[in-house]
Structures are given as C-alpha cells and as structure tokens.
mmCIF file of C-alpha atoms and ligand atoms in Angstrom:
data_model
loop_
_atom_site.group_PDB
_atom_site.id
_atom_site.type_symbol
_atom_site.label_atom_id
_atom_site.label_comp_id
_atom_site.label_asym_id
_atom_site.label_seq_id
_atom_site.Cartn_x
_atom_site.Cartn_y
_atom_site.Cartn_z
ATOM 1 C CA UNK A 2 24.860 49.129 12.409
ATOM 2 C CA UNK A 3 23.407 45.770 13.773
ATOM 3 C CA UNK A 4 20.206 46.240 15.746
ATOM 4 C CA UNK A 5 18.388 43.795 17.945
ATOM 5 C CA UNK A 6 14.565 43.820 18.789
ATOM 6 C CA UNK A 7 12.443 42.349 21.336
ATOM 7 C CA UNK A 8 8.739 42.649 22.766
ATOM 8 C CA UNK A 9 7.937 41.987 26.401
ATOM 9 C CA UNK A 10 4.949 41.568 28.878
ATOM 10 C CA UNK A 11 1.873 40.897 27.701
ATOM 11 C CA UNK A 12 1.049 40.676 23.855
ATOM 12 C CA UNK A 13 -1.116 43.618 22.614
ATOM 13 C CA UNK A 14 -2.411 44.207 18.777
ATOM 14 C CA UNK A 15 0.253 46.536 16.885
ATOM 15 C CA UNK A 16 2.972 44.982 18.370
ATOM 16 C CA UNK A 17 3.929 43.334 14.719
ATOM 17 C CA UNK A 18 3.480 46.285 12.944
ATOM 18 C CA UNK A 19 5.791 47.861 15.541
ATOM 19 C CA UNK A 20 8.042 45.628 14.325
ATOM 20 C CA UNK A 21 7.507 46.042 11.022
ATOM 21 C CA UNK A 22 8.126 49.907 11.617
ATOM 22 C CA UNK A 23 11.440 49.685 13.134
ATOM 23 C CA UNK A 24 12.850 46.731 10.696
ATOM 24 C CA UNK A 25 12.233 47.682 7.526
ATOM 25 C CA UNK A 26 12.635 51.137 8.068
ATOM 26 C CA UNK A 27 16.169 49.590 9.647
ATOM 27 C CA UNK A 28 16.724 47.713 6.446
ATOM 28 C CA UNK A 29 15.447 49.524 3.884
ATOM 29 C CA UNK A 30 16.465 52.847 5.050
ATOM 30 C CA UNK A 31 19.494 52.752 7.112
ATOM 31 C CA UNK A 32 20.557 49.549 5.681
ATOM 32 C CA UNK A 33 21.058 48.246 8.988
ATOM 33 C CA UNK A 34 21.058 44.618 10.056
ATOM 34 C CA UNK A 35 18.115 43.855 12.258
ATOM 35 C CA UNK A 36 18.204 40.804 14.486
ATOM 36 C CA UNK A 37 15.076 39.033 16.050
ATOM 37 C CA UNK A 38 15.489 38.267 19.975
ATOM 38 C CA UNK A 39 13.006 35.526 20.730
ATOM 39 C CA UNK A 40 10.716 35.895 23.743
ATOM 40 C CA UNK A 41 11.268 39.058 25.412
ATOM 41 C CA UNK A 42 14.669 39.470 28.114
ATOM 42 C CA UNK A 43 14.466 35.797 27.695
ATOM 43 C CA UNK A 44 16.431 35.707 24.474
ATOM 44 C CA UNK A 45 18.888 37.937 25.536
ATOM 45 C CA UNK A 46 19.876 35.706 28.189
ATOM 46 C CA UNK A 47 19.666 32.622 26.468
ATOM 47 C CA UNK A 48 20.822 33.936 22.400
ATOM 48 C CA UNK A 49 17.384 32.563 20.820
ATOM 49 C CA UNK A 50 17.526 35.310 18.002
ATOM 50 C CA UNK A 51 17.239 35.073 14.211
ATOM 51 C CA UNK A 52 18.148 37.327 11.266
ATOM 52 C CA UNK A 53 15.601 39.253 9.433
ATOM 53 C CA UNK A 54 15.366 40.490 6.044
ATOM 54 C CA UNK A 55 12.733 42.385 4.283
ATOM 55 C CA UNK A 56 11.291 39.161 2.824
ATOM 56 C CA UNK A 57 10.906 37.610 6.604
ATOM 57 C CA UNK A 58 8.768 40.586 7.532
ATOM 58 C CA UNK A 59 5.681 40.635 5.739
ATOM 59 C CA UNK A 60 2.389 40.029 6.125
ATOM 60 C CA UNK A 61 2.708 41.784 9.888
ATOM 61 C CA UNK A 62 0.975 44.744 9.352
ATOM 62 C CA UNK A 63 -2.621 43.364 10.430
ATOM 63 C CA UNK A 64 -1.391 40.193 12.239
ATOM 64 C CA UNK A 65 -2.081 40.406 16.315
ATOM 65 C CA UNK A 66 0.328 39.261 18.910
ATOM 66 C CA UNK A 67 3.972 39.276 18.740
ATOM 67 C CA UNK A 68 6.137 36.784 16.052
ATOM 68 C CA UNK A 69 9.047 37.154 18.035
ATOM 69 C CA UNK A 70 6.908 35.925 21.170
ATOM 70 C CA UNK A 71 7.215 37.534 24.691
ATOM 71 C CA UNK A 72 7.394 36.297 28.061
ATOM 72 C CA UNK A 73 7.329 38.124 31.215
ATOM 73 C CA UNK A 74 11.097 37.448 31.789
ATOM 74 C CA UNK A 75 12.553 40.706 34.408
ATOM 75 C CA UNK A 76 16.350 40.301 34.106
ATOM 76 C CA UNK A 77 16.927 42.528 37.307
ATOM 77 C CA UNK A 78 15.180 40.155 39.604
ATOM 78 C CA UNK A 79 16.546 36.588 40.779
ATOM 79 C CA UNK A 80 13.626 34.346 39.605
ATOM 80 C CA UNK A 81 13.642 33.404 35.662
ATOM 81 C CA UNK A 82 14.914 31.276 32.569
ATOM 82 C CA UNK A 83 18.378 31.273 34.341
ATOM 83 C CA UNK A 84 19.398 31.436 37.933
ATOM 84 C CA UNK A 85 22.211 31.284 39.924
ATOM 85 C CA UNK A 86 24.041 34.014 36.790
ATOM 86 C CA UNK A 87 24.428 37.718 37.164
ATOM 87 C CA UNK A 88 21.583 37.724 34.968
ATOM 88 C CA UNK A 89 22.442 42.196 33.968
ATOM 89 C CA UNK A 90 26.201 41.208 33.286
ATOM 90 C CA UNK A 91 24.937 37.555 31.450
ATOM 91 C CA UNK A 92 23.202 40.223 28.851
ATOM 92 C CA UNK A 93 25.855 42.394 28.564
ATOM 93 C CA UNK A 94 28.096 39.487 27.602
ATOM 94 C CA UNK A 95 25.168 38.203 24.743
ATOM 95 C CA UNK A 96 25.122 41.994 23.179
ATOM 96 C CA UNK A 97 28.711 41.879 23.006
ATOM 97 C CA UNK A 98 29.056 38.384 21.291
ATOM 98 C CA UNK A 99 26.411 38.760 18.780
ATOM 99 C CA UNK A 100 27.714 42.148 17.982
ATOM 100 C CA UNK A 101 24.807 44.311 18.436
ATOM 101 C CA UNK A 102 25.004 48.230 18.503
ATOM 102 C CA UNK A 103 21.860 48.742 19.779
ATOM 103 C CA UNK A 104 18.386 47.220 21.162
ATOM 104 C CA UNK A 105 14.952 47.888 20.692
ATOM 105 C CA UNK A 106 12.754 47.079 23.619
ATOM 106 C CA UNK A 107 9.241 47.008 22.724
ATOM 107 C CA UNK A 108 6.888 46.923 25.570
ATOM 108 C CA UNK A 109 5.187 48.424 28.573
ATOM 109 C CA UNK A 110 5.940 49.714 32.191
ATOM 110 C CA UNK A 111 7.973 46.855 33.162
ATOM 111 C CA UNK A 112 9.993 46.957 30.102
ATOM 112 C CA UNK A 113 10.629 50.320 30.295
ATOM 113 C CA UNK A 114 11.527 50.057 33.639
ATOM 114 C CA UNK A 115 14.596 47.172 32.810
ATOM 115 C CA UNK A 116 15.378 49.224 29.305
ATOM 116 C CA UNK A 117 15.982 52.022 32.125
ATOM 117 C CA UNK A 118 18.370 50.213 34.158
ATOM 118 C CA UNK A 119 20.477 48.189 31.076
ATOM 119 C CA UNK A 120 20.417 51.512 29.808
ATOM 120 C CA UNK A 121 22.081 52.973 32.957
ATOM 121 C CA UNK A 122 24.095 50.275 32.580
ATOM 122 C CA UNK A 123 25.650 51.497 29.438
ATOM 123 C CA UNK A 124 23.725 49.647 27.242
ATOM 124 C CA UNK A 125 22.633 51.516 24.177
ATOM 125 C CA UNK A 126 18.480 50.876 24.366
ATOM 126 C CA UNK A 127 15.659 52.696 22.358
ATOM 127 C CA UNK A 128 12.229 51.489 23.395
ATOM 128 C CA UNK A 129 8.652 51.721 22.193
ATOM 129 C CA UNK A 130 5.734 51.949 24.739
ATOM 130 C CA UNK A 131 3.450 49.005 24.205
ATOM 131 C CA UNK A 132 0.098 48.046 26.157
ATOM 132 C CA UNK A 133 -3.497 47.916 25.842
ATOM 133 C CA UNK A 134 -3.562 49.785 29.797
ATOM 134 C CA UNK A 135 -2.357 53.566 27.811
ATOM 135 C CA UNK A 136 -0.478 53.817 31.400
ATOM 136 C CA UNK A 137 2.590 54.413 30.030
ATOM 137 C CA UNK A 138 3.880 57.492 31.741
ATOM 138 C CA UNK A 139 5.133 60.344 28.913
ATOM 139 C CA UNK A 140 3.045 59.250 26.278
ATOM 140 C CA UNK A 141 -0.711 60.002 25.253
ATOM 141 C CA UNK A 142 -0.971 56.969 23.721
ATOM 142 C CA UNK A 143 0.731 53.636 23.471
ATOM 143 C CA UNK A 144 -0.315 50.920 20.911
ATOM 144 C CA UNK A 145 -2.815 48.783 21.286
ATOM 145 C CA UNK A 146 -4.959 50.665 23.779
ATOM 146 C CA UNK A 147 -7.286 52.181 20.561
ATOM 147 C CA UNK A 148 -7.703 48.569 19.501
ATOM 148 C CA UNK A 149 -8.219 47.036 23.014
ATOM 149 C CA UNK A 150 -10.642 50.476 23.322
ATOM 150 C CA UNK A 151 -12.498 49.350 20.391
ATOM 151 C CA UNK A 152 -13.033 45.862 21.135
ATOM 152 C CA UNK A 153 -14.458 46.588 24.828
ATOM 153 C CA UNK A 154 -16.926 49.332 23.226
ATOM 154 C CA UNK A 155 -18.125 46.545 20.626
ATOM 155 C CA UNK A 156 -18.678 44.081 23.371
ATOM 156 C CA UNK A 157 -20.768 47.014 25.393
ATOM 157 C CA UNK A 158 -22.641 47.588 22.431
ATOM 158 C CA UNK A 159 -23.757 44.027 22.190
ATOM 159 C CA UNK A 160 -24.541 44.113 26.241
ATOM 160 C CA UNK A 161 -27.387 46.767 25.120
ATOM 161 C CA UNK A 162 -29.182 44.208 23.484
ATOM 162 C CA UNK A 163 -29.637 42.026 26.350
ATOM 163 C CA UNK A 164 -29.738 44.538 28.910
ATOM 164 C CA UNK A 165 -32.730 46.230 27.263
ATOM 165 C CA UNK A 166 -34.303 43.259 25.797
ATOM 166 C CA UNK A 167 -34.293 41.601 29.458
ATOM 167 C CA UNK A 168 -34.404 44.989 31.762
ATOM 168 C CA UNK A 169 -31.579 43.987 33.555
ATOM 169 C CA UNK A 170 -28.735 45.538 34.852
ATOM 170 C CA UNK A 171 -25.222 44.325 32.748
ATOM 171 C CA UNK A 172 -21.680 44.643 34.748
ATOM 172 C CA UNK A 173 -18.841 44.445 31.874
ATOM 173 C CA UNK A 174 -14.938 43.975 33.465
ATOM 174 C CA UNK A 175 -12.245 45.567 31.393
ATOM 175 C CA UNK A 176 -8.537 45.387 31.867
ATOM 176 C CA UNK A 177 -7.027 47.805 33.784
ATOM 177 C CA UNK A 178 -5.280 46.892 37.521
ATOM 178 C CA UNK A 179 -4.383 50.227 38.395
ATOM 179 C CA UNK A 180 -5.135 52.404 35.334
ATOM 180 C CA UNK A 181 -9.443 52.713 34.550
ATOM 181 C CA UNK A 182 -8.410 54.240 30.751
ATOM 182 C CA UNK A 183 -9.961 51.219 29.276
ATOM 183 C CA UNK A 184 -12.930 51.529 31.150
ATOM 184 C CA UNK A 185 -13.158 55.442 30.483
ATOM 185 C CA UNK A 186 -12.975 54.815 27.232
ATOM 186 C CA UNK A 187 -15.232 52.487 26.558
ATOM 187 C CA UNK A 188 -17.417 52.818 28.852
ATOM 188 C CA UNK A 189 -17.785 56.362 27.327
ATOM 189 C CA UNK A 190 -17.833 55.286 23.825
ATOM 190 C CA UNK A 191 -20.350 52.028 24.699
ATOM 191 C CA UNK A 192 -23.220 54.710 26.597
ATOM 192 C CA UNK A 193 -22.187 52.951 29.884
ATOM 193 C CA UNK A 194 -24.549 54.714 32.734
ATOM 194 C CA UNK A 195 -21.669 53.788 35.424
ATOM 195 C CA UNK A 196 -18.219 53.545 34.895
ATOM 196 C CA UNK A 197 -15.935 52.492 37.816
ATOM 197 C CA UNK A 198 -12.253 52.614 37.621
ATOM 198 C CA UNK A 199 -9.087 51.964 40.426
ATOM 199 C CA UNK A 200 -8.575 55.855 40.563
ATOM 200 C CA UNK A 201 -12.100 57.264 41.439
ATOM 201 C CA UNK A 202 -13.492 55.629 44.926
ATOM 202 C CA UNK A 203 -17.081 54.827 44.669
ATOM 203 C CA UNK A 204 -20.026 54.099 46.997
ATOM 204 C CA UNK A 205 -22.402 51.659 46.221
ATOM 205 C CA UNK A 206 -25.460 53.282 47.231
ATOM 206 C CA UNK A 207 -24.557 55.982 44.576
ATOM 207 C CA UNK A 208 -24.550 53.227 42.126
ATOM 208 C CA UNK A 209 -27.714 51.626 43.502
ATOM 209 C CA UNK A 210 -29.226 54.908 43.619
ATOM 210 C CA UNK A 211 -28.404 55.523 39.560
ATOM 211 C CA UNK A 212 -29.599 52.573 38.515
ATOM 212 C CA UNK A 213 -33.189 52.753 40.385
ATOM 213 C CA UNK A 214 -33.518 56.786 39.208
ATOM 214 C CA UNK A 215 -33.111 55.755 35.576
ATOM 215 C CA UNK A 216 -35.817 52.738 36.145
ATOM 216 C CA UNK A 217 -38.153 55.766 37.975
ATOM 217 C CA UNK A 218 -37.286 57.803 33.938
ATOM 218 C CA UNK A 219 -38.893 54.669 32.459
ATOM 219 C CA UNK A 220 -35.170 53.096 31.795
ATOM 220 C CA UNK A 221 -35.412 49.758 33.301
ATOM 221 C CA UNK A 222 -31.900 48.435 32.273
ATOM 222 C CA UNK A 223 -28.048 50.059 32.928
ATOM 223 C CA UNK A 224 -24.948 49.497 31.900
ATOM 224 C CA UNK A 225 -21.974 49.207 34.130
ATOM 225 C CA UNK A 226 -18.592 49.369 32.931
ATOM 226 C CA UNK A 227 -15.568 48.314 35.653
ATOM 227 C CA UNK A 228 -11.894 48.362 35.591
ATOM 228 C CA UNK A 229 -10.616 44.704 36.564
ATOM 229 C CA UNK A 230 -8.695 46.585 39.672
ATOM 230 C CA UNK A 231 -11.243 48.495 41.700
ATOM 231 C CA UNK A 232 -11.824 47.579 44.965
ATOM 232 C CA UNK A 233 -13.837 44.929 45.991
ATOM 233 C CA UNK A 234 -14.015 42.593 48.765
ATOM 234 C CA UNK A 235 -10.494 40.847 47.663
ATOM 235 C CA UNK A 236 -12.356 37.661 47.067
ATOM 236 C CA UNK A 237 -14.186 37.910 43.706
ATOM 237 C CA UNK A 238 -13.573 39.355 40.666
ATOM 238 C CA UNK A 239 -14.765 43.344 39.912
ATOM 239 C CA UNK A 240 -17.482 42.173 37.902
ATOM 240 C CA UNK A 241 -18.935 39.309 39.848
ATOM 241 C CA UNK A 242 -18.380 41.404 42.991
ATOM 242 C CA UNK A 243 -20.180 44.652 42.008
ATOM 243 C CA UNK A 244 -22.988 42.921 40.096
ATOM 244 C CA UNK A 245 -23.978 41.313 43.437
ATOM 245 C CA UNK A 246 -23.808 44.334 45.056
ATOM 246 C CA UNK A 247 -25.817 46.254 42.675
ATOM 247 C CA UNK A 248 -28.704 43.108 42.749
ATOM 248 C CA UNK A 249 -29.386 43.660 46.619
ATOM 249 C CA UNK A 250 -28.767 46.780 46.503
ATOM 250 C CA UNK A 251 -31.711 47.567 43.503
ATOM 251 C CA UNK A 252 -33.472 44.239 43.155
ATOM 252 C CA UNK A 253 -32.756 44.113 39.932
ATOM 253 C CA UNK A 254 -31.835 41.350 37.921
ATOM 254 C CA UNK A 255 -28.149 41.762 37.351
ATOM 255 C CA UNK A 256 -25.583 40.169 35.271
ATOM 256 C CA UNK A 257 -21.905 39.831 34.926
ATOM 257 C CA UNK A 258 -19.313 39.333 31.628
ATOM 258 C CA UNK A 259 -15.676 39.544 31.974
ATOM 259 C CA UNK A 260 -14.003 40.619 28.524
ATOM 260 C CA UNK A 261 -10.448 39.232 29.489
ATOM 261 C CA UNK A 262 -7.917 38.508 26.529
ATOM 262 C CA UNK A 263 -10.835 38.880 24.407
ATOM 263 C CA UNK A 264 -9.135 42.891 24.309
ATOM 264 C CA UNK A 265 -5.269 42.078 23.893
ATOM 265 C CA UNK A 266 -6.303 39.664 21.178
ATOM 266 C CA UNK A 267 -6.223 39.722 17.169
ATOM 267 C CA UNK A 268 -5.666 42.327 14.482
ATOM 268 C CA UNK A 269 -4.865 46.076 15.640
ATOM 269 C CA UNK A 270 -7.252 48.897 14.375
ATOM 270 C CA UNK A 271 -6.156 51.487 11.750
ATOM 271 C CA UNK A 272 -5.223 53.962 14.583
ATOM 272 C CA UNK A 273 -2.985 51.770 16.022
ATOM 273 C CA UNK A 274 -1.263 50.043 12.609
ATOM 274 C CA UNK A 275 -0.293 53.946 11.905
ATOM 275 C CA UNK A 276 0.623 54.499 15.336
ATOM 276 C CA UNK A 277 3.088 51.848 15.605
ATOM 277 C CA UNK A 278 4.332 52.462 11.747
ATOM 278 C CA UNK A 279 5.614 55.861 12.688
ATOM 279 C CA UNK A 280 6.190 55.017 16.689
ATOM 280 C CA UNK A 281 8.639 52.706 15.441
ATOM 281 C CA UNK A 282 10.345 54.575 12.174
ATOM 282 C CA UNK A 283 11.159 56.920 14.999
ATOM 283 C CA UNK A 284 12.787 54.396 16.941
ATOM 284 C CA UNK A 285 15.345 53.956 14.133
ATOM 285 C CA UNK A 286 15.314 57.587 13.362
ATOM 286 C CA UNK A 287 16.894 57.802 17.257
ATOM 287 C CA UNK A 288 19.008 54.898 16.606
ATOM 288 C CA UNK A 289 20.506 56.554 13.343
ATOM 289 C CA UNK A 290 20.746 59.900 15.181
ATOM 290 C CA UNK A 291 22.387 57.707 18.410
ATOM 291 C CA UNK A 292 20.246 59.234 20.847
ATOM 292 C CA UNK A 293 20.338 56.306 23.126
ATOM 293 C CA UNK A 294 18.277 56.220 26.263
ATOM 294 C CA UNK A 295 14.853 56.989 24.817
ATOM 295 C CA UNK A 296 11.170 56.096 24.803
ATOM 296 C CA UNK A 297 9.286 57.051 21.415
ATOM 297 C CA UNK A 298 6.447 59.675 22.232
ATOM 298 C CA UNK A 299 3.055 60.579 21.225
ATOM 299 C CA UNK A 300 2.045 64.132 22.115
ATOM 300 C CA UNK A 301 -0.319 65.225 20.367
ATOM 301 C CA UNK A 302 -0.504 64.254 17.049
ATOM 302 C CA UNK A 303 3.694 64.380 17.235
ATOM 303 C CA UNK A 304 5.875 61.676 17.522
ATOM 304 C CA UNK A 305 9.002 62.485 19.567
ATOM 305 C CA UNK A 306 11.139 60.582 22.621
ATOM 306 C CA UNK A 307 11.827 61.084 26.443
ATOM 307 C CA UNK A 308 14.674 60.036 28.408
ATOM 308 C CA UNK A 309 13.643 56.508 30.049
ATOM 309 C CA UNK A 310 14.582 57.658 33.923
ATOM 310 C CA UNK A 311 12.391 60.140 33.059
ATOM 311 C CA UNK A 312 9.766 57.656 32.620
ATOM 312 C CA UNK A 313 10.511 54.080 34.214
ATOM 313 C CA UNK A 314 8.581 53.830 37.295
ATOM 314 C CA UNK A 315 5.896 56.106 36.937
ATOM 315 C CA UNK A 316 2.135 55.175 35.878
ATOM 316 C CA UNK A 317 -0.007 57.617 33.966
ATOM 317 C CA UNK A 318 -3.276 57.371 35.190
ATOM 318 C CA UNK A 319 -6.895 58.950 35.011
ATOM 319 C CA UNK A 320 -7.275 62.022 36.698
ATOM 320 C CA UNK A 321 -10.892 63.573 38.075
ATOM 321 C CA UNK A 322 -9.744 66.675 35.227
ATOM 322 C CA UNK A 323 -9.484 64.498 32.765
ATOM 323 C CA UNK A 324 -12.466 65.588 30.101
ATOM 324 C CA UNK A 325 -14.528 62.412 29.353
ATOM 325 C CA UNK A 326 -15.222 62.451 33.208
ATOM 326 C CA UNK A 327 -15.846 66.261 33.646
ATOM 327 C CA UNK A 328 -18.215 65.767 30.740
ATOM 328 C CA UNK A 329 -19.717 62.470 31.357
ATOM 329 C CA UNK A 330 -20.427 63.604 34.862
ATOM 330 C CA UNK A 331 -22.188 66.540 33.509
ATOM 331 C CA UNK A 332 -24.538 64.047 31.457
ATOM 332 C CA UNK A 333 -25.454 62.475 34.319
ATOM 333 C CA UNK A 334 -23.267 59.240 34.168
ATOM 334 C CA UNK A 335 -22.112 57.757 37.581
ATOM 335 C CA UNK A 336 -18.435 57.349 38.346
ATOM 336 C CA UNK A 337 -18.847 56.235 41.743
HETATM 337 O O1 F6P B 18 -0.922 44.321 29.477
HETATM 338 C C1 F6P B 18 -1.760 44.728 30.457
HETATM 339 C C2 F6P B 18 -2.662 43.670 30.951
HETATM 340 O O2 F6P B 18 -3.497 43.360 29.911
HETATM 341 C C3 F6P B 18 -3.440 44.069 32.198
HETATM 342 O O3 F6P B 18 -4.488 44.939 32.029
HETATM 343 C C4 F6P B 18 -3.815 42.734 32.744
HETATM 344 O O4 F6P B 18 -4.217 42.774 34.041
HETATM 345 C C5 F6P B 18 -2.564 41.983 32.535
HETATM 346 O O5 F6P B 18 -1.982 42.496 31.350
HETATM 347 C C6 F6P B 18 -2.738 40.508 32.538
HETATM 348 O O6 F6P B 18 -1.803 39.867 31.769
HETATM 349 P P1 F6P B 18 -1.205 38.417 32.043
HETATM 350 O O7 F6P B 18 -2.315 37.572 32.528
HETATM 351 O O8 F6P B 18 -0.685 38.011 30.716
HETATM 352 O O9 F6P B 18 -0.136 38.586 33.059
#
C-alpha cells in the first residue's frame, strides 16, 4: 500500500511524533510506502509531497511543530491556494496520479470536518485528532492539550510569585475560543482562585466579591485564570478586559499576561509523545485492517476509532458535571 500524510490547522507539540507513529509503524511494519504531503490540504491540491523512509524520520520524537508544515487551507470552501478549480474533484485527481491508497489527516475540528466530507466522497481517509483546545468531539484526549496544559500551569506558577510578592491580583489568558479545557486545567493544576471559561457565564461582582473575601482571610493577592473566548465587551482581549473589571471593581492593583503561542509551542510532554506513538500506530493498524472513515480514539486509557460523521461538526466542551468544577467549586474556587 502507498499512504499519504498531512497535518492541518494550527501546529500543536506531538504532532511529529504523530508522524513518527503512523510512518514507521507504516514502513517498518506493514512495509508500506509513506508519502509526505506538504502544508496541510494545500499539498494535495498543489502535489508538494516527498517520500519518506525510516532514515528521513528521526529525531521527531521530541521536536515541536509539524516538518511537513500546515496551513489552514479548507478545500470545501472557495477561498485558498487555488481558485477558480473544483478544488474536492482537483484532490481526487492528485490521489489518483500519485497513486495513493489511503490518507492520513492529522489535525483538529476543521480537519476532521473536510476528512469527513473527502471521505463521503469516496476517498479512503484515517485521521488523528490533533489540538492543544482537547475539543475534539469522541475523544478524551487529543495531543498536545497535556503539553499546552503543562505549559499554562508553569506560567501560573510563576504568576504566584509576583502576585504574592506585590499583593496584586494576576489575570492569565489561555487558549480556548469556545472550549475553557485549557483553562480548567490549568487553572486547576496552577491554584487559580477564579477560573473563567466560554461555557460557564459569570458575573463580575462574584469575581469582585472572591477576590476582596480572600483579602478579608489575610490573602491579599488572586489568581485568575481565563479562556481567550469568554465574553467581554468585544473590544479587548479576555485578559485585558476582565483585569480592568476586577481593578474597579476591588481596588486592587491588577495585572494582565496573555500566554498566546507560548502553549502550542516546542517539545511535547511524555504524555503526549506516548499518546501520539500509539494514536498513530493505530492509524495504520485501521489502514492495514481497511477500516476507512475513522478518527483514532482515546477512551480511557484505550485507543480505538469512530466513524468521522459521527464526529465532524461537533465540539466537546466543558460541562458544569464535569469533576474538576464540581470539586473546585466545593474548595471554594470561583467559576463565575
Ligand atoms: O489550535 C487551537 C488554537 O490554538 C486556538 O485555541 C486559538 O484560538 C487558535 O488556535 C489560534 O490559531 P491561529 O492564530 O494559528 O489561527
């Protein structure tokens, strides 16, 4: 068999051992040929691909971003590389010329949603769910979020210092436009004393009122974790917004830090190298077994696959159940 493999949307750490999963698992197992498509739907619709053996894939493991680069490229809308060219059929024409059986589409929502419809096209498509957001809808976990999770905690951690030091009140904004499970996380993991996210409304006076009931417990400093998409006055960004919102609201000195790329940036965490090592030998293990159609899984601690209608277009996002916010609430932390 001769594979192809591509990431798209936004780079995310574990996205090269993803790769690394799949291919040499393709090679060395299968003994399938593996080709490289360059930059996402992009290369599909232009042929920028390359061959791979097991020499060209080392060193990967550890190594952040994506060496077969990505770009944002939706080949079921009119706007893109090419125009003017039934961009669906253009694809179906490149698969058939450079001979490939099947394609791996490594990426998140929006790339599950156009594996989905090449896929009900006829195409054969396995894909793996990538994204630092965990909104991935039939999954528990897509890579990248532990490592984006751990890099937002360490920056938290390092906001205590100054928060105490100065008695201020520190607003941190995490990723997350309409999924808060960065900001959970985190925020959970960092000891935030608020934690705002798109799903859970909040008031500010509830926040005020936090903040100035921990200074009357002889805590003169807070920590406020937010989700880049909670509502704010559609002007400024979360952070900047709700910090000046929590200074007139308290009086207290209050300061802002966005994390930004900061999270989707450098090498993945341990979690997520093994998480994307077996996420994407079971991508080949569907290929070999022809089960076309497919998303790769985590439930529980097992790897398995879901149909991708069953999955494009839906968002998996944090629910008021959900246990870190039963539990946090219980501790006294504010969610709105
Ligand atoms: O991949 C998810 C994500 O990191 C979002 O949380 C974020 O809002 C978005 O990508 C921004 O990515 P870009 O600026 O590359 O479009």
């Amino acid at each position: 068999m001769r594979i192809g493999i591509l990431t798209s949307g936004g780079d995310c750490p574990g996205i090269n051992a993803t790769i690394r999963g799949v291919c040499k698992t393709a090679i060395n197992h299968y003994g399938m040929e593996v080709i490289g498509i360059h930059s996402g739907f992009q290369g599909l619709l232009t042929k920028d691909v390359e061959s791979f053996t097991d020499k060209s894939l080392s060193g990967l493991l550890n190594l952040g971003g994506t060496m077969l680069g990505t770009s944002r490229e939706k080949p079921f809308k009119k706007h893109g590389v090419v125009s003017d060219v039934d961009k669906p059929a253009l694809i179906e024409k490149n698969v058939k010329e450079l001979g490939l059986d099947c394609i791996v589409c490594i990426g998140g929502n929006g790339t599950q949603k156009t594996a989905a419809k090449l896929a009900a096209r006829g195409l054969n498509i396995v894909s793996v769910p990538k994204t630092i957001d965990n909104d991935i809808w039939g999954t528990d976990f897509s890579f990248g979020f532990d490592s984006a999770v751990s890099i937002a905690t360490d920056a938290i951690d390092r906001l205590h210092s100054t928060a105490s030091s100065h008695k201020r009140v520190m607003v941190i904004e995490v990723m997350g436009h309409k999924a808060g499970w960065i900001a959970l996380y985190s925020g959970m993991a960092g000891g935030g004393d608020v934690i705002l996210i798109p799903e859970l409304s909040y008031n500010i006076h509830n926040i005020g009122d936090t903040i100035l009931n921990r200074l009357k417990r002889g805590k003169p400093y807070s920590i406020v974790v937010v989700a880049e998409g909670i509502q704010t006055d559609g002007r400024k960004r979360a952070a900047e917004y709700i910090a000046q919102e929590i200074e007139y609201e308290t009086g207290i000195e209050t300061r802002e830090t966005v994390l930004g790329y900061i999270q989707r940036g450098g090498s993945p965490t341990p979690f997520d190298r093994n998480l994307s090592t077996r996420m994407g030998g079971h991508a080949t293990e569907l290929i070999a077994g022809a089960r076309f159609g497919r998303m790769v899984t985590l439930k529980g601690n097992e790897i398995s696959s879901a149909p991708l209608e069953e999955i494009a277009g839906k968002l998996k996002l944090v629910t008021e159940e959900h246990d870190l916010v039963v539990q946090g609430k219980r501790m006294g932390i504010c969610f709105g």
